[in-house]
Short mmCIF file of C-alpha atoms in Angstrom, two decimals:
data_model
loop_
_atom_site.label_atom_id
_atom_site.label_comp_id
_atom_site.label_asym_id
_atom_site.label_seq_id
_atom_site.Cartn_x
_atom_site.Cartn_y
_atom_site.Cartn_z
CA MET A 1365 0.62 -1.54 8.55
CA LYS A 1366 2.08 -3.55 5.64
CA LEU A 1367 -0.97 -3.05 3.50
CA PHE A 1368 0.01 -5.34 0.64
CA THR A 1369 0.93 -8.31 2.76
CA ARG A 1370 -1.26 -8.43 5.83
CA GLN A 1371 -4.35 -6.90 4.24
CA LEU A 1372 -4.30 -8.04 0.61
CA LEU A 1373 -7.34 -10.33 0.65
CA ALA A 1374 -9.61 -11.27 -2.24
CA ILE A 1375 -12.97 -9.54 -2.07
CA THR A 1376 -15.24 -12.40 -1.10
CA ALA A 1377 -18.91 -12.98 -1.68
CA VAL A 1378 -19.46 -11.49 1.76
CA ALA A 1379 -17.87 -8.24 0.62
CA ALA A 1380 -19.80 -8.36 -2.64
CA THR A 1381 -22.94 -8.18 -0.54
CA ALA A 1382 -21.69 -4.84 0.73
CA LEU A 1383 -21.83 -3.37 -2.75
CA THR A 1384 -25.40 -4.35 -3.44
CA LEU A 1385 -26.88 -3.82 0.01
CA ALA A 1386 -25.48 -0.32 0.41
CA GLY A 1387 -28.17 1.83 1.89
CA CYS A 1388 -29.26 5.42 1.63
CA SER A 1389 -26.92 8.17 0.56
CA GLY A 1390 -25.32 10.63 2.94
CA SER A 1391 -26.60 14.07 3.81
CA SER A 1392 -26.98 16.52 0.93
CA SER A 1393 -24.62 19.43 0.41
CA ASP A 1394 -27.31 21.89 1.42
CA GLU A 1395 -28.02 20.05 4.67
CA VAL A 1396 -24.35 19.95 5.62
CA ALA A 1397 -23.71 23.57 4.63
CA ALA A 1398 -26.59 24.72 6.81
CA LYS A 1399 -24.89 23.38 9.92
CA ALA A 1400 -22.05 25.02 11.78
CA PRO A 1401 -18.65 23.37 11.61
CA ALA A 1402 -18.23 20.50 14.05
CA ALA A 1403 -17.89 22.02 17.51
CA SER A 1404 -16.49 20.87 20.84
CA ASP A 1405 -20.03 20.52 22.22
CA LEU A 1406 -20.83 17.56 19.96
CA LYS A 1407 -22.53 14.74 21.84
CA GLY A 1408 -23.34 11.08 21.41
CA GLU A 1409 -21.66 7.73 20.85
CA ILE A 1410 -19.99 6.59 17.63
CA THR A 1411 -18.14 3.42 16.66
CA LEU A 1412 -14.78 3.13 14.92
CA TRP A 1413 -13.94 -0.11 13.14
CA HIS A 1414 -10.42 -0.87 11.89
CA HIS A 1415 -8.16 -3.80 11.00
CA TYR A 1416 -5.18 -3.04 13.22
CA SER A 1417 -3.93 -5.12 16.14
CA ALA A 1418 -1.26 -5.08 18.84
CA ARG A 1419 0.98 -1.96 18.79
CA GLU A 1420 -0.88 -0.30 15.92
CA SER A 1421 -4.23 -0.78 17.65
CA GLU A 1422 -2.77 0.86 20.75
CA VAL A 1423 -1.77 3.88 18.65
CA ILE A 1424 -5.33 4.22 17.34
CA THR A 1425 -6.70 3.97 20.88
CA SER A 1426 -4.34 6.70 22.03
CA LEU A 1427 -5.43 8.95 19.16
CA VAL A 1428 -9.08 8.32 20.00
CA ASP A 1429 -8.33 9.29 23.60
CA ASP A 1430 -6.92 12.58 22.29
CA PHE A 1431 -10.05 13.11 20.21
CA GLN A 1432 -12.34 12.45 23.17
CA ALA A 1433 -10.36 14.96 25.24
CA ALA A 1434 -11.08 17.56 22.57
CA TYR A 1435 -14.73 16.44 22.23
CA PRO A 1436 -15.69 15.32 25.74
CA GLY A 1437 -19.34 14.91 24.76
CA VAL A 1438 -18.50 12.19 22.24
CA LYS A 1439 -17.75 8.60 23.24
CA VAL A 1440 -15.98 6.45 20.68
CA LYS A 1441 -16.35 2.68 20.87
CA ILE A 1442 -13.52 0.91 19.04
CA SER A 1443 -13.81 -2.43 17.28
CA ASP A 1444 -10.29 -3.47 16.27
CA GLN A 1445 -8.78 -6.44 14.44
CA GLN A 1446 -11.66 -6.54 11.94
CA GLU A 1447 -10.90 -7.74 8.42
CA ASP A 1448 -11.69 -5.21 5.73
CA THR A 1449 -14.21 -7.56 4.16
CA LYS A 1450 -16.13 -7.85 7.43
CA ILE A 1451 -16.14 -4.08 7.85
CA ALA A 1452 -17.58 -3.79 4.33
CA GLN A 1453 -20.36 -6.24 5.11
CA VAL A 1454 -21.31 -4.74 8.47
CA ALA A 1455 -21.23 -1.18 7.16
CA ALA A 1456 -23.54 -2.14 4.30
CA THR A 1457 -26.08 -4.07 6.34
CA SER A 1458 -26.33 -2.30 9.69
CA SER A 1459 -25.71 0.93 11.58
CA LYS A 1460 -23.08 -0.67 13.84
CA VAL A 1461 -20.26 1.12 12.03
CA ASP A 1462 -19.98 4.91 12.09
CA VAL A 1463 -16.35 5.42 11.08
CA MET A 1464 -14.12 2.88 9.35
CA ILE A 1465 -10.42 2.65 8.55
CA THR A 1466 -9.59 0.19 5.78
CA ASN A 1467 -7.12 -0.45 2.98
CA VAL A 1468 -7.89 1.65 -0.09
CA ASN A 1469 -6.74 -0.88 -2.68
CA ASN A 1470 -8.64 -3.76 -1.09
CA THR A 1471 -12.07 -2.41 -0.33
CA LEU A 1472 -12.80 1.19 -1.31
CA GLY A 1473 -14.39 0.13 -4.60
CA THR A 1474 -16.71 -2.13 -2.63
CA LEU A 1475 -17.32 0.19 0.31
CA CYS A 1476 -17.85 3.49 -1.45
CA LYS A 1477 -21.60 3.03 -2.01
CA SER A 1478 -21.96 2.41 1.72
CA MET A 1479 -20.09 5.59 2.61
CA VAL A 1480 -21.00 9.24 3.05
CA ASP A 1481 -19.80 11.72 0.45
CA LEU A 1482 -17.32 13.79 2.48
CA GLN A 1483 -17.04 16.65 -0.01
CA PRO A 1484 -19.82 18.79 1.53
CA TYR A 1485 -18.19 18.50 4.96
CA MET A 1486 -14.80 19.32 3.48
CA ASP A 1487 -16.17 22.37 1.67
CA ARG A 1488 -17.85 23.62 4.82
CA ASP A 1489 -14.85 23.08 7.11
CA GLU A 1490 -12.19 24.12 4.58
CA VAL A 1491 -10.53 20.75 4.25
CA ALA A 1492 -8.95 20.71 0.78
CA GLU A 1493 -7.65 17.89 -1.39
CA GLY A 1494 -4.50 19.95 -1.81
CA ASP A 1495 -3.78 19.51 1.90
CA TYR A 1496 -2.66 15.96 1.12
CA GLN A 1497 0.55 15.07 -0.67
CA GLY A 1498 1.18 13.02 -3.76
CA ILE A 1499 -1.45 10.67 -5.13
CA PHE A 1500 -3.36 10.11 -1.91
CA ALA A 1501 -6.25 12.52 -2.33
CA ASP A 1502 -7.13 10.94 -5.67
CA LEU A 1503 -6.52 7.43 -4.38
CA THR A 1504 -9.20 7.82 -1.70
CA LYS A 1505 -11.94 8.80 -4.18
CA TYR A 1506 -13.90 6.32 -6.23
CA GLU A 1507 -15.72 7.18 -9.44
CA ASP A 1508 -15.44 10.88 -8.52
CA LYS A 1509 -17.11 10.40 -5.13
CA ARG A 1510 -15.16 11.57 -2.12
CA CYS A 1511 -15.75 8.36 -0.15
CA SER A 1512 -12.86 8.80 2.26
CA LEU A 1513 -9.70 10.64 3.21
CA PRO A 1514 -6.18 9.20 3.57
CA THR A 1515 -4.56 8.63 6.93
CA THR A 1516 -1.11 7.07 6.57
CA SER A 1517 0.53 5.38 3.61
CA ASP A 1518 2.97 2.65 2.77
CA VAL A 1519 5.65 3.57 0.23
CA TYR A 1520 8.19 1.18 -1.25
CA GLY A 1521 11.87 1.77 -1.81
CA LEU A 1522 15.20 -0.04 -2.25
CA TYR A 1523 17.11 -1.16 0.84
CA TYR A 1524 20.78 -1.89 0.29
CA ASN A 1525 23.59 -3.25 2.44
CA THR A 1526 26.32 -0.62 2.27
CA ASP A 1527 29.07 -3.02 3.34
CA LEU A 1528 28.22 -5.57 0.64
CA LEU A 1529 27.99 -2.87 -2.02
CA LYS A 1530 31.35 -1.45 -0.96
CA GLU A 1531 32.98 -4.90 -1.09
CA ALA A 1532 31.71 -5.22 -4.67
CA GLY A 1533 33.13 -1.82 -5.60
CA TYR A 1534 29.89 0.19 -5.52
CA SER A 1535 29.37 3.43 -3.64
CA GLU A 1536 25.90 4.32 -4.94
CA PRO A 1537 22.65 2.36 -5.28
CA PRO A 1538 21.28 1.47 -8.74
CA LYS A 1539 18.89 3.88 -10.43
CA THR A 1540 17.69 1.52 -13.15
CA LEU A 1541 16.59 -2.10 -13.03
CA GLN A 1542 19.34 -2.93 -15.49
CA GLU A 1543 21.91 -1.47 -13.09
CA LEU A 1544 20.27 -3.37 -10.25
CA GLU A 1545 20.66 -6.62 -12.18
CA THR A 1546 24.32 -6.00 -13.03
CA MET A 1547 25.15 -5.15 -9.42
CA ALA A 1548 23.12 -8.02 -8.02
CA LEU A 1549 24.77 -10.61 -10.25
CA LYS A 1550 28.20 -9.36 -9.19
CA MET A 1551 27.27 -9.55 -5.51
CA THR A 1552 25.74 -13.03 -5.70
CA THR A 1553 28.00 -15.72 -4.29
CA TYR A 1554 27.69 -19.50 -4.35
CA ASN A 1555 28.50 -22.45 -2.14
CA ALA A 1556 30.74 -25.27 -3.33
CA ASP A 1557 27.70 -27.28 -4.44
CA GLY A 1558 26.51 -24.41 -6.64
CA SER A 1559 23.72 -23.29 -4.34
CA ILE A 1560 23.33 -19.59 -3.54
CA LYS A 1561 25.24 -18.35 -0.51
CA THR A 1562 24.57 -14.61 -0.72
CA LEU A 1563 22.12 -13.05 -3.18
CA GLY A 1564 22.48 -9.60 -4.65
CA PHE A 1565 18.74 -9.24 -5.21
CA ASN A 1566 15.92 -11.78 -5.43
CA PRO A 1567 13.90 -11.13 -8.62
CA LEU A 1568 11.31 -13.88 -8.07
CA ILE A 1569 7.71 -12.70 -8.20
CA GLY A 1570 6.14 -13.75 -4.92
CA PHE A 1571 9.29 -13.32 -2.85
CA GLY A 1572 8.72 -10.75 -0.12
CA GLN A 1573 7.38 -7.56 -1.63
CA VAL A 1574 8.29 -8.41 -5.23
CA THR A 1575 4.84 -8.40 -6.86
CA PRO A 1576 3.26 -7.15 -10.10
CA ALA A 1577 1.94 -4.14 -8.20
CA THR A 1578 5.25 -3.07 -6.67
CA LEU A 1579 7.26 -3.78 -9.84
CA GLY A 1580 4.70 -2.19 -12.16
CA GLN A 1581 5.53 1.25 -10.80
CA THR A 1582 9.16 0.87 -11.89
CA ALA A 1583 8.01 1.02 -15.51
CA GLY A 1584 4.96 3.25 -15.07
CA ALA A 1585 2.96 0.28 -16.35
CA GLN A 1586 -0.81 0.75 -16.55
CA TRP A 1587 -3.50 -1.63 -15.34
CA MET A 1588 -6.65 -0.10 -16.81
CA GLU A 1589 -7.78 2.09 -19.69
CA ASP A 1590 -11.32 3.41 -20.07
CA GLY A 1591 -12.60 0.98 -17.46
CA LYS A 1592 -11.03 -2.08 -19.11
CA ALA A 1593 -7.95 -4.08 -18.13
CA SER A 1594 -5.02 -3.15 -20.38
CA VAL A 1595 -1.95 -5.05 -19.18
CA ALA A 1596 -1.62 -6.87 -22.52
CA GLU A 1597 -1.66 -3.58 -24.42
CA ASP A 1598 1.00 -1.76 -22.40
CA PRO A 1599 4.49 -2.57 -23.75
CA ASN A 1600 5.98 -1.58 -20.41
CA TRP A 1601 4.50 -4.70 -18.80
CA THR A 1602 6.05 -6.88 -21.50
CA GLY A 1603 9.39 -5.10 -21.16
CA LEU A 1604 9.29 -5.49 -17.38
CA ILE A 1605 8.46 -9.19 -17.52
CA ASP A 1606 11.15 -9.80 -20.16
CA TRP A 1607 13.71 -8.10 -17.92
CA GLN A 1608 12.63 -10.04 -14.83
CA LYS A 1609 12.49 -13.40 -16.58
CA ALA A 1610 15.97 -12.97 -18.09
CA PHE A 1611 17.30 -11.97 -14.65
CA VAL A 1612 15.80 -15.12 -13.10
CA ASP A 1613 17.28 -17.30 -15.82
CA LYS A 1614 20.79 -15.91 -15.32
CA ILE A 1615 20.80 -17.16 -11.74
CA GLY A 1616 18.50 -20.14 -12.19
CA TYR A 1617 14.88 -20.49 -11.16
CA ASP A 1618 15.45 -23.66 -9.12
CA LYS A 1619 18.40 -22.12 -7.28
CA LEU A 1620 16.34 -19.03 -6.46
CA LYS A 1621 13.41 -21.11 -5.22
CA THR A 1622 15.68 -23.21 -3.00
CA PHE A 1623 17.37 -20.10 -1.61
CA SER A 1624 14.02 -18.39 -1.01
CA ALA A 1625 12.62 -21.36 0.86
CA GLY A 1626 15.45 -21.23 3.38
CA ALA A 1627 16.08 -17.51 3.46
CA GLY A 1628 14.16 -16.72 6.66
CA ASP A 1629 10.73 -15.36 7.44
CA GLU A 1630 10.07 -11.89 6.06
CA TRP A 1631 8.45 -10.64 9.27
CA SER A 1632 10.93 -12.03 11.77
CA ALA A 1633 14.45 -11.16 12.86
CA ASP A 1634 15.55 -13.78 10.31
CA ASN A 1635 14.51 -11.54 7.41
CA PRO A 1636 17.23 -12.25 4.78
CA PHE A 1637 18.09 -8.60 4.22
CA GLN A 1638 18.48 -8.05 7.94
CA THR A 1639 20.77 -11.08 8.28
CA GLY A 1640 22.94 -10.12 5.30
CA LYS A 1641 21.83 -12.97 3.04
CA ILE A 1642 20.52 -10.48 0.48
CA ALA A 1643 22.37 -7.31 -0.48
CA MET A 1644 19.43 -5.35 -1.92
CA SER A 1645 15.72 -5.65 -1.20
CA LEU A 1646 12.45 -4.08 -2.31
CA ASP A 1647 10.47 -3.22 0.82
CA GLY A 1648 8.25 -0.67 2.52
CA GLU A 1649 9.13 2.09 4.93
CA TRP A 1650 8.15 -0.09 7.89
CA ARG A 1651 11.39 -2.08 7.44
CA VAL A 1652 13.29 0.87 8.95
CA ALA A 1653 11.52 0.20 12.26
CA PHE A 1654 12.09 -3.56 11.98
CA ILE A 1655 15.81 -3.04 11.44
CA ALA A 1656 16.05 -0.62 14.37
CA ASP A 1657 14.46 -3.26 16.56
CA GLN A 1658 15.93 -6.49 15.18
CA ALA A 1659 19.19 -5.66 13.39
CA LYS A 1660 20.64 -2.57 15.05
CA ASP A 1661 24.16 -3.16 13.73
CA LEU A 1662 23.17 -3.59 10.08
CA ALA A 1663 24.98 -1.14 7.81
CA TYR A 1664 22.37 -0.11 5.28
CA ALA A 1665 20.80 2.78 3.41
CA THR A 1666 17.65 3.35 1.37
CA ALA A 1667 16.92 4.80 -2.07
CA PRO A 1668 13.99 5.18 -4.45
CA VAL A 1669 13.04 2.10 -6.44
CA PRO A 1670 15.08 1.76 -9.66
CA VAL A 1671 13.20 2.22 -12.92
CA LEU A 1672 13.08 0.24 -16.16
CA GLU A 1673 15.25 1.81 -18.85
CA GLY A 1674 13.22 2.88 -21.87
CA SER A 1675 9.91 2.93 -20.01
CA GLY A 1676 9.81 6.67 -19.58
CA GLN A 1677 9.32 6.34 -15.83
CA GLU A 1678 11.08 9.00 -13.78
CA TYR A 1679 13.41 7.98 -10.96
CA GLY A 1680 12.54 9.12 -7.44
CA GLY A 1681 9.23 7.46 -6.63
CA GLY A 1682 7.92 4.08 -5.61
CA PHE A 1683 4.79 2.03 -5.24
CA ALA A 1684 2.34 3.32 -2.64
CA GLY A 1685 -0.75 2.13 -0.86
CA ALA A 1686 -2.89 3.96 1.66
CA ALA A 1687 -5.17 3.44 4.61
CA ASP A 1688 -8.31 5.52 4.34
CA ILE A 1689 -11.02 6.66 6.74
CA GLY A 1690 -14.66 7.34 6.01
CA ILE A 1691 -18.20 7.39 7.39
CA SER A 1692 -20.92 4.80 6.92
CA ASN A 1693 -24.03 6.29 5.32
CA LYS A 1694 -26.05 4.46 7.97
CA SER A 1695 -24.35 6.38 10.78
CA GLN A 1696 -26.85 7.99 13.15
CA ASN A 1697 -24.39 10.69 14.23
CA LYS A 1698 -22.64 11.88 11.10
CA GLU A 1699 -21.41 15.17 12.59
CA ALA A 1700 -19.55 13.40 15.39
CA ALA A 1701 -18.31 10.83 12.89
CA TRP A 1702 -17.02 13.59 10.60
CA ALA A 1703 -15.28 15.25 13.55
CA LEU A 1704 -13.37 12.00 14.18
CA VAL A 1705 -12.55 11.56 10.48
CA LYS A 1706 -11.27 15.12 10.26
CA PHE A 1707 -9.23 14.72 13.44
CA LEU A 1708 -7.51 11.51 12.35
CA SER A 1709 -6.85 12.61 8.78
CA HIS A 1710 -6.42 16.38 8.91
CA ASP A 1711 -5.20 17.43 12.38
CA THR A 1712 -1.45 17.94 12.08
CA ASP A 1713 -0.52 16.81 15.59
CA ALA A 1714 -2.73 13.74 15.31
CA ALA A 1715 -1.32 12.87 11.87
CA VAL A 1716 2.25 13.15 13.17
CA LYS A 1717 1.45 10.98 16.18
CA TYR A 1718 -0.27 8.49 13.87
CA ALA A 1719 2.75 8.28 11.53
CA ASN A 1720 5.32 8.14 14.32
CA GLY A 1721 3.38 5.42 16.11
CA PHE A 1722 2.85 3.29 13.01
CA LYS A 1723 6.21 4.10 11.41
CA ASN A 1724 4.27 4.76 8.22
CA ILE A 1725 4.29 7.81 5.96
CA PRO A 1726 1.88 10.68 6.72
CA THR A 1727 -0.32 11.73 3.83
CA LEU A 1728 -1.10 15.18 5.24
CA LYS A 1729 1.41 17.70 3.88
CA ALA A 1730 1.61 19.61 7.15
CA ALA A 1731 2.47 16.40 9.00
CA ALA A 1732 5.09 15.36 6.43
CA GLU A 1733 6.74 18.76 6.88
CA SER A 1734 6.42 18.85 10.68
CA ALA A 1735 9.53 19.13 12.82
CA ASP A 1736 7.92 16.61 15.17
CA LEU A 1737 7.89 13.85 12.54
CA GLU A 1738 10.58 11.30 13.35
CA VAL A 1739 12.64 11.20 10.15
CA PRO A 1740 15.99 9.40 10.16
CA ASP A 1741 17.80 9.50 6.82
CA THR A 1742 16.71 5.97 5.95
CA TYR A 1743 13.07 6.99 6.47
CA ARG A 1744 13.37 10.30 4.61
CA THR A 1745 13.64 8.36 1.33
CA PHE A 1746 10.04 7.23 1.71
CA VAL A 1747 8.67 10.60 2.86
CA ASP A 1748 10.16 12.19 -0.24
CA ALA A 1749 8.99 9.38 -2.52
CA ALA A 1750 5.41 9.75 -1.25
CA ALA A 1751 5.29 13.25 -2.69
CA ASN A 1752 7.12 12.39 -5.92
CA PRO A 1753 4.99 12.47 -9.11
CA ALA A 1754 6.52 9.14 -10.18
CA THR A 1755 4.90 7.35 -7.23
CA GLN A 1756 1.83 5.38 -8.21
CA SER A 1757 -0.54 2.72 -6.91
CA SER A 1758 -2.67 0.01 -8.43
CA PRO A 1759 -6.12 1.34 -9.35
CA VAL A 1760 -9.03 1.18 -6.93
CA THR A 1761 -11.74 -1.03 -8.41
CA ALA A 1762 -14.84 -2.92 -7.30
CA ILE A 1763 -12.86 -6.18 -7.18
CA GLY A 1764 -10.21 -4.97 -4.75
CA GLY A 1765 -7.19 -7.24 -4.39
CA THR A 1766 -8.53 -9.59 -7.04
CA LEU A 1767 -7.25 -7.07 -9.61
CA THR A 1768 -3.63 -7.95 -8.92
CA GLN A 1769 -3.84 -11.54 -7.69
CA GLY A 1770 -4.53 -13.21 -11.03
CA PHE A 1771 -1.63 -11.36 -12.63
CA GLY A 1772 0.63 -12.51 -9.83
CA SER A 1773 -0.40 -16.15 -10.33
CA PHE A 1774 0.33 -15.97 -14.06
CA TRP A 1775 3.68 -14.25 -13.59
CA GLU A 1776 4.79 -16.77 -10.94
CA SER A 1777 4.01 -19.57 -13.37
CA TYR A 1778 5.67 -17.85 -16.34
CA GLN A 1779 8.95 -17.18 -14.51
CA SER A 1780 9.35 -20.90 -13.77
CA GLY A 1781 9.50 -22.07 -17.41
CA ASP A 1782 11.08 -21.22 -20.73
CA ALA A 1783 10.68 -17.68 -22.07
CA ASP A 1784 7.99 -17.81 -24.75
CA GLU A 1785 6.76 -14.70 -26.54
CA LYS A 1786 3.42 -16.26 -27.49
CA LYS A 1787 2.85 -17.70 -24.02
CA LEU A 1788 3.52 -14.27 -22.52
CA ALA A 1789 1.20 -12.47 -24.94
CA ASP A 1790 -1.58 -15.02 -24.48
CA GLY A 1791 -1.13 -15.01 -20.71
CA LEU A 1792 -1.43 -11.24 -20.45
CA LYS A 1793 -4.55 -11.31 -22.60
CA GLN A 1794 -6.01 -13.90 -20.24
CA VAL A 1795 -5.15 -11.70 -17.26
CA ASP A 1796 -7.07 -8.85 -18.90
CA GLU A 1797 -10.01 -11.12 -19.67
CA ASP A 1798 -10.14 -12.42 -16.11
CA ILE A 1799 -10.06 -8.91 -14.67
CA ASP A 1800 -12.79 -7.69 -17.03
CA ASN A 1801 -14.95 -10.74 -16.25
CA ALA A 1802 -14.56 -10.18 -12.52
CA LEU A 1803 -15.48 -6.51 -12.91
CA SER A 1804 -18.47 -7.44 -15.07
CA LEU A 1805 -19.71 -10.00 -12.53
CA ARG A 1806 -19.31 -7.52 -9.69
CA GLY A 1807 -21.22 -4.87 -11.65
CA ALA A 1808 -24.07 -7.28 -12.30
CA LYS A 1809 -24.56 -8.03 -8.60
#
């Protein structure tokens, strides 16, 4: 799924239309409560739109086949490989979409007004928020409306090459970012011309999965307070950036950029962690499947993401994102649509099949605890982290991925120059101002 690489798109003007053109609200609680729970004699045709392709799309199709076997009167038409922004537009302006699977952090803030409130259906059919682990039940609400339910999640952790750590005299992975830095510097080797040969860890923002969102969790850093951007006010952001910038400077920005440019494509068999060019890497649970397919002989292990000393963040979690599923409020067959939503998000066997097929983390507690979930030790790290209270995500807002992109641009620029306390403070204030302006503009549309 790789939510924060493949799907992290700015919410465009097209998607903004979705917010303002959202139609009528869903059925009232009384109307839903008056109906019997969704039964096997449901009839009609519904559409499912999602952004997956290739193998992942095949998994969704297989799950839909299972659903149709349980509900033979319902035919599901699938529209795959649809960008989240297009789904938002179509759901807001037509009845072509009944059920949609999207990326929470990208589009839920835009889509929610176009979606049915699922709470009445959940109350009637005894689907509880507590059935889902960790942060995912809260993450799939927006402004207290139950717009959607979680399906699978991406959770980030630390991958480390056990052979390279052993050669450097280490038997355990780092638990703090300061330990990570010390170990990484010791494991970094250089060619005769001074260029990097093997890198302990690449701290550059913009390299692989090293982003403000994924690093922010390591310090428990906050994005928003009372509806306003607050990155400039949270000392944990400043502490995190100071740590990262000093780490970059110890190796050399230009050396890191040159190494990164030739390190190998992240999504190919030439991934630098898989080829042994990098000893430790921040990545999602999906990398376990990549390694099994592309680097079977790699000696590695996984651990929770290290935390910033002094931040107060507890060790054991990681950054998380989720795919969510919901119903368009223009759906003409909401009961059948709800039956599909409930099946894909709350049926234990379906959730296990979903997670095993995607190699992502199930959000349903019963699925995470199922004996049928394929859980090698390297994958168990991420299952456990998903339920850990220290795991967090970037907030769901009406501007989607735009929330984090401006911060990333500033940080990439800042890491390339001299450390400057005033430049950092002014830059973070500008990040806040840009986020607040974007939110204000979106609210005025």
